[in-house]
Amino acid sequence: MPAAHAITGPRPRPRATQRGGALVEYALVLGVLLLALLVGTGGQQAPLTQLLDALRNAYTSFVYALSISWF
C-alpha cells in the first residue's frame, strides 16, 4: 500500500487547517496597495492626492462650463 501513496502524492490537508488563508492574502495585498496610494515617491505628491486634485480640477471645469451655458 505505501507504493500507491507514493504514486498519488501527499494527502490534501483538511479544510479546517486552511481556513483564513485567503483573508490573510487579501489583507496583505490590500495593505500594499493602500501604502502605494498613500506614499509619494521622488518628491512627488502621493498618487491619491494627485487623483483627488485631478478630480477637483475636472469638476471645477465642468461647473464652469455649465455656468457659461446659462448666459
Short mmCIF file of C-alpha atoms in Angstrom, two decimals:
data_model
loop_
_atom_site.label_atom_id
_atom_site.label_comp_id
_atom_site.label_asym_id
_atom_site.label_seq_id
_atom_site.Cartn_x
_atom_site.Cartn_y
_atom_site.Cartn_z
CA MET A 1 0.00 0.00 0.00
CA PRO A 2 2.80 2.55 0.60
CA ALA A 3 3.76 2.30 -3.08
CA ALA A 4 0.31 3.57 -4.10
CA HIS A 5 0.72 6.52 -1.75
CA ALA A 6 3.98 7.45 -3.45
CA ILE A 7 2.27 7.48 -6.84
CA THR A 8 -0.68 9.65 -5.84
CA GLY A 9 1.34 12.11 -3.80
CA PRO A 10 0.70 13.51 -0.35
CA ARG A 11 -2.81 13.65 1.01
CA PRO A 12 -4.51 17.05 0.94
CA ARG A 13 -4.84 18.90 4.22
CA PRO A 14 -8.20 19.05 5.90
CA ARG A 15 -10.17 22.25 5.29
CA ALA A 16 -10.03 23.19 8.96
CA THR A 17 -6.28 23.82 8.74
CA GLN A 18 -6.63 26.01 5.63
CA ARG A 19 -9.31 28.38 6.92
CA GLY A 20 -8.45 32.07 6.77
CA GLY A 21 -5.62 31.77 4.26
CA ALA A 22 -7.42 33.82 1.61
CA LEU A 23 -8.26 36.50 4.17
CA VAL A 24 -4.60 36.90 5.08
CA GLU A 25 -3.58 37.17 1.42
CA TYR A 26 -6.37 39.66 0.70
CA ALA A 27 -5.42 41.83 3.67
CA LEU A 28 -1.75 41.77 2.69
CA VAL A 29 -2.42 42.78 -0.92
CA LEU A 30 -4.88 45.46 0.20
CA GLY A 31 -2.32 46.86 2.63
CA VAL A 32 0.39 47.03 -0.04
CA LEU A 33 -1.96 48.79 -2.49
CA LEU A 34 -3.07 51.25 0.17
CA LEU A 35 0.53 52.00 1.06
CA ALA A 36 1.34 52.54 -2.63
CA LEU A 37 -1.52 55.03 -2.94
CA LEU A 38 -0.68 56.98 0.19
CA VAL A 39 3.09 57.33 -0.13
CA GLY A 40 4.64 59.73 -2.62
CA THR A 41 7.95 58.89 -4.26
CA GLY A 42 10.76 61.03 -5.54
CA GLY A 43 9.49 64.27 -4.02
CA GLN A 44 6.13 63.98 -5.79
CA GLN A 45 2.72 64.02 -4.20
CA ALA A 46 1.07 60.76 -3.26
CA PRO A 47 -0.92 59.19 -6.13
CA LEU A 48 -4.14 59.51 -4.14
CA THR A 49 -3.55 63.24 -3.71
CA GLN A 50 -2.87 63.58 -7.44
CA LEU A 51 -6.09 61.73 -8.24
CA LEU A 52 -8.15 63.93 -5.91
CA ASP A 53 -6.60 67.08 -7.39
CA ALA A 54 -7.39 65.89 -10.93
CA LEU A 55 -11.00 65.15 -9.96
CA ARG A 56 -11.31 68.54 -8.28
CA ASN A 57 -9.96 70.31 -11.40
CA ALA A 58 -12.26 68.32 -13.68
CA TYR A 59 -15.29 69.17 -11.53
CA THR A 60 -14.32 72.84 -11.44
CA SER A 61 -14.08 72.86 -15.25
CA PHE A 62 -17.41 71.07 -15.54
CA VAL A 63 -19.15 73.59 -13.26
CA TYR A 64 -17.58 76.46 -15.15
CA ALA A 65 -18.83 75.05 -18.46
CA LEU A 66 -22.32 74.73 -17.00
CA SER A 67 -22.28 78.30 -15.75
CA ILE A 68 -21.17 79.65 -19.15
CA SER A 69 -24.04 77.85 -20.89
CA TRP A 70 -26.62 79.79 -18.84
CA PHE A 71 -25.69 83.11 -20.44
#
